[in-house]
JSON list of C-alpha atoms in Angstrom, two decimals:
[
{"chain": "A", "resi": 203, "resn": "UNK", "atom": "CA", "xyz": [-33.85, 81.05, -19.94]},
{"chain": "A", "resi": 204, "resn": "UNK", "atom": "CA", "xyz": [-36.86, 81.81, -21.53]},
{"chain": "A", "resi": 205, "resn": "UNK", "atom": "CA", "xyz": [-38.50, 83.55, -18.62]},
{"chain": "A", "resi": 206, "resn": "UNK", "atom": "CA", "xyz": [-41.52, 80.73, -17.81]},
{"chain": "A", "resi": 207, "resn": "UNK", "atom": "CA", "xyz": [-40.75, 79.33, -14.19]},
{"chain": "A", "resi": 208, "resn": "UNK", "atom": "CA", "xyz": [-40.26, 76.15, -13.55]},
{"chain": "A", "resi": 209, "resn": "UNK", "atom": "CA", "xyz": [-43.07, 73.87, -13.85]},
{"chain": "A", "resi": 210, "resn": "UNK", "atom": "CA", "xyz": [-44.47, 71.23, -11.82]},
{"chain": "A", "resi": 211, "resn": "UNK", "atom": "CA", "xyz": [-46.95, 68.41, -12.41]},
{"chain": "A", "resi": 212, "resn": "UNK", "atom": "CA", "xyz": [-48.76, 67.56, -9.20]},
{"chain": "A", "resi": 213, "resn": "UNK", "atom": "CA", "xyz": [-50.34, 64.05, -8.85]},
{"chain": "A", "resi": 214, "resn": "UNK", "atom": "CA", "xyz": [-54.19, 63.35, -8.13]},
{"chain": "A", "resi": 215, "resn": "UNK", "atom": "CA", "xyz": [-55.56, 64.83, -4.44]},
{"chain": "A", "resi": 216, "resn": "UNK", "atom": "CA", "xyz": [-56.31, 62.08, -2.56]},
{"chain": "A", "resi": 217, "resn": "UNK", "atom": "CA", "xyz": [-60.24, 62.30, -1.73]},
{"chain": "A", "resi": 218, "resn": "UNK", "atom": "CA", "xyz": [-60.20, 60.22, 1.42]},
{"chain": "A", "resi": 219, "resn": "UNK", "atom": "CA", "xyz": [-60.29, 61.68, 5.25]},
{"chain": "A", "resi": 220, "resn": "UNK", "atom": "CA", "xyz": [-62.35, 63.48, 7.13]},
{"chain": "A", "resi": 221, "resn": "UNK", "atom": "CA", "xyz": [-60.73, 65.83, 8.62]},
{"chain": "A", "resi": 222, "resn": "UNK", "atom": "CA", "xyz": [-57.53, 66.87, 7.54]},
{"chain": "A", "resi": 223, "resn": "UNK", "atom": "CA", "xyz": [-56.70, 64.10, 5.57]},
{"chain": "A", "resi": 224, "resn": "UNK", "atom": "CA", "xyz": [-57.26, 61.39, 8.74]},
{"chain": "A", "resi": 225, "resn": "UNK", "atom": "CA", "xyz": [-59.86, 58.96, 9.13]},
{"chain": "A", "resi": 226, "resn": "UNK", "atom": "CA", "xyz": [-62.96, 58.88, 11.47]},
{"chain": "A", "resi": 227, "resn": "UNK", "atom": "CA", "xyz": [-60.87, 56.12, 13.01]},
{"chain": "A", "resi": 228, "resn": "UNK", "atom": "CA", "xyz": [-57.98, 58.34, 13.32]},
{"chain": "A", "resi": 229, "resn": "UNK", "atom": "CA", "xyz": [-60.02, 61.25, 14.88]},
{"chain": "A", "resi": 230, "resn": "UNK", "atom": "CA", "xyz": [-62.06, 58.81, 17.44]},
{"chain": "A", "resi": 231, "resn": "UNK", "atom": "CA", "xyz": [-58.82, 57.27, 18.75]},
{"chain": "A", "resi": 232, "resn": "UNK", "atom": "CA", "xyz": [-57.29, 61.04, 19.56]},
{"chain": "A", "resi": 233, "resn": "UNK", "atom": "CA", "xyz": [-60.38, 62.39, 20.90]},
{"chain": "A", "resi": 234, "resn": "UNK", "atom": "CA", "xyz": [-60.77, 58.99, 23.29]},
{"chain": "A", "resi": 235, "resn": "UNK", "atom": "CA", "xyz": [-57.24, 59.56, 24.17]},
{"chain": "A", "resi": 236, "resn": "UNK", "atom": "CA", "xyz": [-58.04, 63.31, 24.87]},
{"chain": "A", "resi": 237, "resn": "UNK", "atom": "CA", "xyz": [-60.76, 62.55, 27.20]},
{"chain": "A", "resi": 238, "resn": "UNK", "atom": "CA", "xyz": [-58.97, 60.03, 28.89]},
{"chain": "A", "resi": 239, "resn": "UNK", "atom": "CA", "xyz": [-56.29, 62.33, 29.44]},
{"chain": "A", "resi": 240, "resn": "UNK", "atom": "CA", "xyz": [-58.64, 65.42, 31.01]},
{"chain": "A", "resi": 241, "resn": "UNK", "atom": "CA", "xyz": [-60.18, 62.54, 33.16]},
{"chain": "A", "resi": 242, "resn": "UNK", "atom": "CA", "xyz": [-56.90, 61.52, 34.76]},
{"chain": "A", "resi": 243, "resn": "UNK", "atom": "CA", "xyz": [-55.63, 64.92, 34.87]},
{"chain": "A", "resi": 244, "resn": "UNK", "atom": "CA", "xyz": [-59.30, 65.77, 37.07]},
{"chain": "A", "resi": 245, "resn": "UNK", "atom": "CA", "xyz": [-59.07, 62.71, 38.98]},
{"chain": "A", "resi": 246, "resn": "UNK", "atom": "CA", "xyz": [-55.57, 62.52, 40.02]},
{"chain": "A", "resi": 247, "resn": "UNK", "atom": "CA", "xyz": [-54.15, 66.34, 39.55]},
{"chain": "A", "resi": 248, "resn": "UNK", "atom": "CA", "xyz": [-50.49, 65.76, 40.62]},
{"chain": "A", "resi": 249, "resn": "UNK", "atom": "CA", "xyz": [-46.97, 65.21, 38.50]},
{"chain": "A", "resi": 250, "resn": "UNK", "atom": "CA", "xyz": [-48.54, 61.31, 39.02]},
{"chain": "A", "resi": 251, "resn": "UNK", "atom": "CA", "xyz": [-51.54, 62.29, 37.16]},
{"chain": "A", "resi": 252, "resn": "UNK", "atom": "CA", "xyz": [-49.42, 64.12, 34.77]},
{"chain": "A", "resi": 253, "resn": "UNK", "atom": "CA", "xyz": [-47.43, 61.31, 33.34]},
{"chain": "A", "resi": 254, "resn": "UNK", "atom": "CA", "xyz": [-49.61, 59.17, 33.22]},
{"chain": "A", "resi": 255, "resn": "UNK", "atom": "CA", "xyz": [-51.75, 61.44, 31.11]},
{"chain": "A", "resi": 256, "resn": "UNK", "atom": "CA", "xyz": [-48.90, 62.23, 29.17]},
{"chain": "A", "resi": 257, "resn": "UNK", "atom": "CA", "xyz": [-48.75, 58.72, 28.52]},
{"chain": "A", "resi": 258, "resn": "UNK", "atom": "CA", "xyz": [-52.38, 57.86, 27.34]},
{"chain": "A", "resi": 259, "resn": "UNK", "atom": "CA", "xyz": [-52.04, 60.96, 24.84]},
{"chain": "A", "resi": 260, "resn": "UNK", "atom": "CA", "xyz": [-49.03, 59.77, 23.14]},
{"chain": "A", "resi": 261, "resn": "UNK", "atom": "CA", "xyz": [-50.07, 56.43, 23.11]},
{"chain": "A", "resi": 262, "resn": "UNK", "atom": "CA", "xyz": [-53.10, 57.32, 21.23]},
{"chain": "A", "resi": 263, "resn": "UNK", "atom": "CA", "xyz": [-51.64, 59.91, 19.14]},
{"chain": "A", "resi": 264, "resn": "UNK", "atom": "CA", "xyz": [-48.89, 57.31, 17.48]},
{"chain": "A", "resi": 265, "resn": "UNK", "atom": "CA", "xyz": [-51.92, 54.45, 17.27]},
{"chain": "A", "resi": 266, "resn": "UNK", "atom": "CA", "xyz": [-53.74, 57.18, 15.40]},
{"chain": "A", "resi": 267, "resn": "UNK", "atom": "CA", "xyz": [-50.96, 57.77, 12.90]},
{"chain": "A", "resi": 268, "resn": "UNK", "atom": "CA", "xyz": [-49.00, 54.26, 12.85]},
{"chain": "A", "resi": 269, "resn": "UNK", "atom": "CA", "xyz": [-49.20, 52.69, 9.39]},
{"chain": "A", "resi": 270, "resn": "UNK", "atom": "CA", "xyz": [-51.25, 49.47, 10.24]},
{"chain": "A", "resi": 271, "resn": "UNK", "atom": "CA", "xyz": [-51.07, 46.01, 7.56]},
{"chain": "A", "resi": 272, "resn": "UNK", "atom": "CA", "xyz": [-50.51, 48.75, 4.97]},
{"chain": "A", "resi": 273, "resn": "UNK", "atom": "CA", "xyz": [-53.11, 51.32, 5.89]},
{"chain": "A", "resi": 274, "resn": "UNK", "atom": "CA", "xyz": [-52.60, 54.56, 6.62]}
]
């Protein structure tokens, strides 16, 4: 060995997203799905409530996320 470390050749950084990498899109559909959730969870605060909660946050986390027609 010649003593340089290995080298690497990273591709370009991708310049879209707003936060993180994710879309306003992304980031309105967790936040809705947030709010949703603290609104069940104050309306009905039971194991019910919980689930259902539970629910409504996964559901909008994997819409957030889920490649759509090719977009991510």
């Amino acid at each position: 060995m010649n003593g340089e470390g290995t080298r690497y050749r990273f591709g370009p950084r991708e310049r879209g997203g707003t936060l993180a990498g994710w879309r306003a899109g992304q980031i309105v559909t967790v936040a809705l799905g947030l709010l949703v959730g603290v609104l069940v969870l104050r309306g009905e605060p039971n194991p019910g409530g919980v689930v259902v909660a539970v629910i409504v946050l996964v559901t909008c986390g994997a819409l957030a996320t889920w490649p759509i027609s090719g977009f991510r």
